[in-house]
Amino acid sequence: MTDRWSPLEGVVAAGGAAAAGLAAHSVLNWRLLRKTPASPTPQDHRPSVSVLIPARDEADRLGPTLEAVLSQEGVDLEVLVLDDGSTDDTAVVARGVADGDRRFRLLHGRAVPDGWLGKPFACWQLAEAAKGEVLVFLDADVTLRPGALAACVDMLHQGEMDLLSPYPRQTAHGVAERLVQPLLQWSWLTFLPLRLAEQSASPSMTAGNGQLIVARADCYRASGGHQQVRAEVIEDVELARAFKRAGLRVGMADGTDLATCRMYHGWAELREGYSKSLWKAFGSRRGAAIAVSLLALLYLVPPLGLLAGLILRRRRLAVLGAAGYLAAVGGRAHAARRTGSPMADAAAHPLSIGMLIWLVRESWRRKALGALSWKGRPVT
């Protein structure tokens, strides 16, 4: 007579099966993801592009970003940097790199009005001053590769998109960065059905990445732009949703070969950066609790089942746990291979999920204490 499965075995099997299904979904998602065209589309004229860079205390990062932008070819280029109340030499670095280039303008940010957060207001000021047909919002820590702007504009036009987010390659150094940063690309490849999201009219079926956003200027203004997301801490996703609410087309794209970004430098900066915004990522405290529980079921329970099976000498439990763990690692390794992250780090996927769950909890803790801030400004 076959032994009946214990409740623990059933939970481990369920988590592992779901992890395997989502790993398969990430493979399909990658095949459907928009990528750089093999050959550029012939254009009647060189598109005019305004690259808009909000910069607050970015003196140590802005130089390579600005140099890479000014070296772009194939577009009629305008580059605007907004010094957003920096306390360092951000403006000095910008002027030093541009060195009298007529395509460049340095703006000085106004005081943030009531009801606005800093970055949305900085982006809004940049967009107001821009003259290009295409607006490219670029974070000060993103380095474009040669030809990236022309390729981005080409993807926007070929895909008949109104807003496109080509996701840059995320670079990470040190244990904390390598555990957390690859989860950015892994998460939307795993959980968001990309082409279905493009076709859906629902704003909730939308993603965006403020590191690099490409938008038609007339559509940006028709949607209300950053004025519509003035108080949003995750303004990039909300901007994409504002476009959808205006009946416009929004999409994601692979930007691995177009740009690189080191988002945070070290554990302290990473903790501060995610703590300011993760409370908002799942909509509500209840949504966060559900998301954290699902992540634990899919990516923590199977490896714990494996350990329990080995310790208790319960072979079936160990096999189920191993299968679930390997499915999760396989999905993470696939995302890493496609997006330029170290594949070996996928083996630590349960640790990555554990750290993400801790960061979600820390973000909610700080929100409850009224202690959310970023670069010297409160996030309220």
PDB file of N, CA and C in Angstrom, residues 39-45 154 157-158:
ATOM      1  N   SER A  39      17.772  45.242 -38.006  1.00  0.00           N
ATOM      2  CA  SER A  39      18.160  46.312 -38.932  1.00  0.00           C
ATOM      3  C   SER A  39      17.266  47.515 -38.682  1.00  0.00           C
ATOM      4  N   PRO A  40      17.830  48.714 -38.681  1.00  0.00           N
ATOM      5  CA  PRO A  40      17.029  49.913 -38.394  1.00  0.00           C
ATOM      6  C   PRO A  40      15.968  50.169 -39.456  1.00  0.00           C
ATOM      7  N   THR A  41      14.864  50.735 -38.998  1.00  0.00           N
ATOM      8  CA  THR A  41      13.799  51.102 -39.915  1.00  0.00           C
ATOM      9  C   THR A  41      14.164  52.397 -40.642  1.00  0.00           C
ATOM     10  N   PRO A  42      14.024  52.450 -41.968  1.00  0.00           N
ATOM     11  CA  PRO A  42      14.313  53.709 -42.677  1.00  0.00           C
ATOM     12  C   PRO A  42      13.415  54.837 -42.167  1.00  0.00           C
ATOM     13  N   GLN A  43      14.021  55.988 -41.895  1.00  0.00           N
ATOM     14  CA  GLN A  43      13.284  57.139 -41.384  1.00  0.00           C
ATOM     15  C   GLN A  43      13.272  58.251 -42.437  1.00  0.00           C
ATOM     16  N   ASP A  44      12.124  58.944 -42.540  1.00  0.00           N
ATOM     17  CA  ASP A  44      12.038  60.079 -43.448  1.00  0.00           C
ATOM     18  C   ASP A  44      12.942  61.220 -42.995  1.00  0.00           C
ATOM     19  N   HIS A  45      13.140  61.325 -41.681  1.00  0.00           N
ATOM     20  CA  HIS A  45      14.029  62.339 -41.155  1.00  0.00           C
ATOM     21  C   HIS A  45      14.617  61.844 -39.836  1.00  0.00           C
ATOM     22  N   ASP A 154      13.871  53.520 -32.630  1.00  0.00           N
ATOM     23  CA  ASP A 154      13.444  52.555 -33.637  1.00  0.00           C
ATOM     24  C   ASP A 154      12.453  51.551 -33.045  1.00  0.00           C
ATOM     25  N   HIS A 157       9.047  53.170 -32.603  1.00  0.00           N
ATOM     26  CA  HIS A 157       8.282  53.327 -33.838  1.00  0.00           C
ATOM     27  C   HIS A 157       7.876  51.980 -34.439  1.00  0.00           C
ATOM     28  N   GLN A 158       8.801  51.017 -34.462  1.00  0.00           N
ATOM     29  CA  GLN A 158       8.465  49.714 -35.035  1.00  0.00           C
ATOM     30  C   GLN A 158       7.332  49.040 -34.284  1.00  0.00           C
TER      31      GLN A 158
END
